[in-house]
GROMACS .gro file of C-alpha atoms in nm:
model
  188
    1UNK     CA    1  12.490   5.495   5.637
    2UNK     CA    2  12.149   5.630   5.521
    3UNK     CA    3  11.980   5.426   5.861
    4UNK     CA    4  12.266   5.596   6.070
    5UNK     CA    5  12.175   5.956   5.947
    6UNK     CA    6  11.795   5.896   5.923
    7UNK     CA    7  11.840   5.807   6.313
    8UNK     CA    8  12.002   6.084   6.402
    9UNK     CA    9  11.749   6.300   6.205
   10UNK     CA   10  11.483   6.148   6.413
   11UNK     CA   11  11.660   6.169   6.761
   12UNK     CA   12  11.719   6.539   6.676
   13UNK     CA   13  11.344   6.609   6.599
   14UNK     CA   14  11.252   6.405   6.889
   15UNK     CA   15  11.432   6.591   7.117
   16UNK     CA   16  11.334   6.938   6.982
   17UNK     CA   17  10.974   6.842   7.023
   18UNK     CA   18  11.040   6.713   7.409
   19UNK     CA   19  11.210   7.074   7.487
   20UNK     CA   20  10.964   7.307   7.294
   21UNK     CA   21  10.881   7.430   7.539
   22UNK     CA   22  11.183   7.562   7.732
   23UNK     CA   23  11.149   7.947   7.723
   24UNK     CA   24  11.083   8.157   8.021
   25UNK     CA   25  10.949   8.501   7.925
   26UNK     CA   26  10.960   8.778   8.157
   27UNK     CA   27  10.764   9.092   8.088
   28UNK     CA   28  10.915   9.352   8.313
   29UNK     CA   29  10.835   9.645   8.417
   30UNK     CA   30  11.096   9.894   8.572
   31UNK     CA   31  11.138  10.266   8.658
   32UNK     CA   32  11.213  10.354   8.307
   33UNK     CA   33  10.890  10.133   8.133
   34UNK     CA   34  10.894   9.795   8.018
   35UNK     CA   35  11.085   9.539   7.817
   36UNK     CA   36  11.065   9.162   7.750
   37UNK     CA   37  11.346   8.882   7.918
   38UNK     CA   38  11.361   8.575   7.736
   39UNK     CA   39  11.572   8.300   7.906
   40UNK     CA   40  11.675   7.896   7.747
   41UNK     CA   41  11.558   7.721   8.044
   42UNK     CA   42  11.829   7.416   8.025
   43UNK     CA   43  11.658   7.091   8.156
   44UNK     CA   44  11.918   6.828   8.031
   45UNK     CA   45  12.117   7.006   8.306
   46UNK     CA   46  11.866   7.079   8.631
   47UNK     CA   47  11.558   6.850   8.491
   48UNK     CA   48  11.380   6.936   8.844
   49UNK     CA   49  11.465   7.250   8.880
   50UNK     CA   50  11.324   7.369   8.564
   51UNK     CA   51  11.044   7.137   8.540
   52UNK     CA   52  10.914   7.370   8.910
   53UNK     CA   53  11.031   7.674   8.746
   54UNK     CA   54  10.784   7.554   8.443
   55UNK     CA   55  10.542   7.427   8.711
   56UNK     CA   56  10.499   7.813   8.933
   57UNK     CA   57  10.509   7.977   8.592
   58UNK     CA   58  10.244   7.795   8.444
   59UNK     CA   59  10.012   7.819   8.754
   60UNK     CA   60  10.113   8.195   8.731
   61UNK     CA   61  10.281   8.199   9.052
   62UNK     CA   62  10.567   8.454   8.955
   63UNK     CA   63  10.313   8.708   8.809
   64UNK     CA   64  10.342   9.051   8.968
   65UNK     CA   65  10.662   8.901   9.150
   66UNK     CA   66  10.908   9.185   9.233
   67UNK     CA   67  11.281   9.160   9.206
   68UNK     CA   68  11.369   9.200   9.589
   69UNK     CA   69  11.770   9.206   9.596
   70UNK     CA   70  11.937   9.331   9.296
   71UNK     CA   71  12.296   9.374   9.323
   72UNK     CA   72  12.451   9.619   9.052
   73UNK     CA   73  12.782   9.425   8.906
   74UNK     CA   74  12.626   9.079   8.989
   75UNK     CA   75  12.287   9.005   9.013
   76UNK     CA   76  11.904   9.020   9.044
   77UNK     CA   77  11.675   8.775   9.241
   78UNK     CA   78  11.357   8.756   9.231
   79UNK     CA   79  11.096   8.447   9.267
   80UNK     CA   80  11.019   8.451   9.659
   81UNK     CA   81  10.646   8.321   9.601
   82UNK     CA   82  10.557   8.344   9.971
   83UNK     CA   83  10.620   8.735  10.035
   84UNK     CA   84  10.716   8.892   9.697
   85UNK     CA   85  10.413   8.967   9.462
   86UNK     CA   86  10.330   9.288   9.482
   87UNK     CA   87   9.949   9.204   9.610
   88UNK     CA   88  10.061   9.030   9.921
   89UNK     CA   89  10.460   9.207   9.950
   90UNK     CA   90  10.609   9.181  10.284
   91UNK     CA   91  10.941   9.358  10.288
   92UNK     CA   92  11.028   9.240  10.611
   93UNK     CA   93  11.016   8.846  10.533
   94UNK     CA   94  11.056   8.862  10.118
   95UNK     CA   95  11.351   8.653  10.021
   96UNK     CA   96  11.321   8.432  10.327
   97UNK     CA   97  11.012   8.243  10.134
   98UNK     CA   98  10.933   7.944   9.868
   99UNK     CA   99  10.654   7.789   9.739
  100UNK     CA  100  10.408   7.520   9.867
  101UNK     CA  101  10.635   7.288   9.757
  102UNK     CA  102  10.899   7.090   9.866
  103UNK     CA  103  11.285   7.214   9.854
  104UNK     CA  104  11.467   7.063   9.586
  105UNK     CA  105  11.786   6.860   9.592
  106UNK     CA  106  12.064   7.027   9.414
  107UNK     CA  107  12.157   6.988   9.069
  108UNK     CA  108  12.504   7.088   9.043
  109UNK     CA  109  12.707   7.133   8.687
  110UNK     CA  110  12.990   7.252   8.533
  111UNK     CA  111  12.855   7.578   8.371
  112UNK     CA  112  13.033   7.923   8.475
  113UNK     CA  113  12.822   8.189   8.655
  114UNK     CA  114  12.884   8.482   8.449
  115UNK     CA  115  12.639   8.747   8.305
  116UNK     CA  116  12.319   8.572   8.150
  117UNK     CA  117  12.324   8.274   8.333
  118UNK     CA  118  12.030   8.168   8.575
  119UNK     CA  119  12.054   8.039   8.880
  120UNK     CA  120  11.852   7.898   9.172
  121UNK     CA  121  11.863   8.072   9.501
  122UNK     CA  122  11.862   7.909   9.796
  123UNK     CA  123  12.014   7.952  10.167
  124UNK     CA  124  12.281   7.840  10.351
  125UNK     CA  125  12.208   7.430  10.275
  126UNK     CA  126  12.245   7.383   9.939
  127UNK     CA  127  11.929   7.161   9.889
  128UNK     CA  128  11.746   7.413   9.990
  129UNK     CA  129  11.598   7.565   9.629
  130UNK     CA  130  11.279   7.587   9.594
  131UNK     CA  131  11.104   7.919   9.365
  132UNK     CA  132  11.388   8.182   9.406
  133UNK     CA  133  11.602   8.277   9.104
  134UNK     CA  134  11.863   8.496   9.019
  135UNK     CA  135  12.003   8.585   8.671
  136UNK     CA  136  12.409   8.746   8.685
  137UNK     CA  137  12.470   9.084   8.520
  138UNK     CA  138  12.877   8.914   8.550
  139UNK     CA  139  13.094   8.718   8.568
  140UNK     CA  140  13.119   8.540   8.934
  141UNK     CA  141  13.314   8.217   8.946
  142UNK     CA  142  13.282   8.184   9.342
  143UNK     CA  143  12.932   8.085   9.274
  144UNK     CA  144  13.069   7.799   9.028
  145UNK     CA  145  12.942   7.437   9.128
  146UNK     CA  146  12.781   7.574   9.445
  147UNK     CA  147  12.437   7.657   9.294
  148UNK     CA  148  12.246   7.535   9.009
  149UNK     CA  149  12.203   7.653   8.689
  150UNK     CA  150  11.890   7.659   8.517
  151UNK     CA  151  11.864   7.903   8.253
  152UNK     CA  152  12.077   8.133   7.994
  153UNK     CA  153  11.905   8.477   7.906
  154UNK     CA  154  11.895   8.510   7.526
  155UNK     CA  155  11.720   8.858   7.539
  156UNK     CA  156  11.663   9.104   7.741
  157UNK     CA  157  11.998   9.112   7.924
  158UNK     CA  158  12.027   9.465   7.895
  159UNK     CA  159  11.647   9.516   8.087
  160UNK     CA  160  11.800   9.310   8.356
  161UNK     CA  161  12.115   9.544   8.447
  162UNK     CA  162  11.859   9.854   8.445
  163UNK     CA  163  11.670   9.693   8.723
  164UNK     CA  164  11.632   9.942   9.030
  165UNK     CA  165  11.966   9.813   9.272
  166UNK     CA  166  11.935   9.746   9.617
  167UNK     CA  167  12.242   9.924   9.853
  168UNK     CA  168  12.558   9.725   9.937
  169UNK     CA  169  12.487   9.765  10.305
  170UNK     CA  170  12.156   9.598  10.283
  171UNK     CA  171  12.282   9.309  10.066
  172UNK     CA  172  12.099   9.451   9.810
  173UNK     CA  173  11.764   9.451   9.945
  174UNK     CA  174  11.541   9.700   9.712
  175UNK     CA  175  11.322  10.004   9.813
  176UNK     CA  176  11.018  10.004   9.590
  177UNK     CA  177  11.164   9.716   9.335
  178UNK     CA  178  11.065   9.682   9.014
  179UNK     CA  179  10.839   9.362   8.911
  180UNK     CA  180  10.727   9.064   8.670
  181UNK     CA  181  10.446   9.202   8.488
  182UNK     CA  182  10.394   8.851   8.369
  183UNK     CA  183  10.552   8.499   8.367
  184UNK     CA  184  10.528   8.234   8.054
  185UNK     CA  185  10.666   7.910   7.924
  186UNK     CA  186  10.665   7.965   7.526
  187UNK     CA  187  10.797   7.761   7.255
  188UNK     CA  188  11.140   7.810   7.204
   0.00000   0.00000   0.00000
């Protein structure tokens, strides 16, 4: 009995030391000031999808990244690492772009898409993600098992819904959007 609980002890540190690091932090900055986002990046459930998350964040690809679409009542996306930092912003192409690397095969699950949860964007083929993401303001079960999850915002929640919306007509493309300040993997 004592072996059987000592194991599980160990197998519980182990794996809190393999995820340590599994926080995305957002600084963002939006027409009202700034605030922090802190999202659980989940890699037991997309292990390559977070691991290029970790990878872009690290070599401080989504700094000064804007959120391009924001859709009030459902989303925000940001993450297009080709046309949406604010240095090198094309509003004509942002949201059509990735990274230098390749697209990723899917990693579907189980999880709802409701308000908190992460998600990787991608177009019509669905292995097709590569740096997008977008985290829900609610509760959208059409997007259940189509995309994959990534991430669960633990703070900050409220900084998301006050991000600048896009209009309805232009599928919620933003005028002026607000941005990542900064990007960071932190111990969680």
């Amino acid at each position: 009995m004592c072996v059987r609980i000592f194991l599980a002890v160990l197998s519980l540190f182990i794996f809190s030391i393999a995820h340590a690091e599994d926080m995305l932090k957002l600084d963002v900055v939006t027409e009202g000031g700034s605030g922090t986002v802190l999202i659980k990046l989940l890699p037991d459930v997309a292990p390559k999808h977070v691991e290029r998350i970790k990878q872009l964040t690290r070599e401080g690809a989504y700094n000064n990244m804007v959120f391009h679409r924001v859709i009030s009542g459902f989303m925000a996306q940001t993450g297009d690492v080709a046309h949406g930092n604010r240095d090198n912003y094309d509003d004509t192409r942002v949201g059509k772009g990735g990274s230098q690397y390749k697209d990723l095969y899917a990693e579907l699950s189980e999880l709802p898409f409701k308000a908190g949860i992460v998600g990787m964007a991608r177009n019509r083929y669905i292995h097709s993600a590569n740096s997008q993401f977008f985290i829900m303001t609610a509760s959208h079960p059409n997007l259940n098992g189509r995309y994959t999850v990534v991430g669960v915002v633990t703070k900050g929640i409220d900084i998301v819904r006050q991000l600048k919306s896009g209009s309805q007509g232009g599928q919620g493309k933003v005028d002026e959007p607000d941005y990542i300040r900064s990007a960071s993997i932190i111990d969680g």
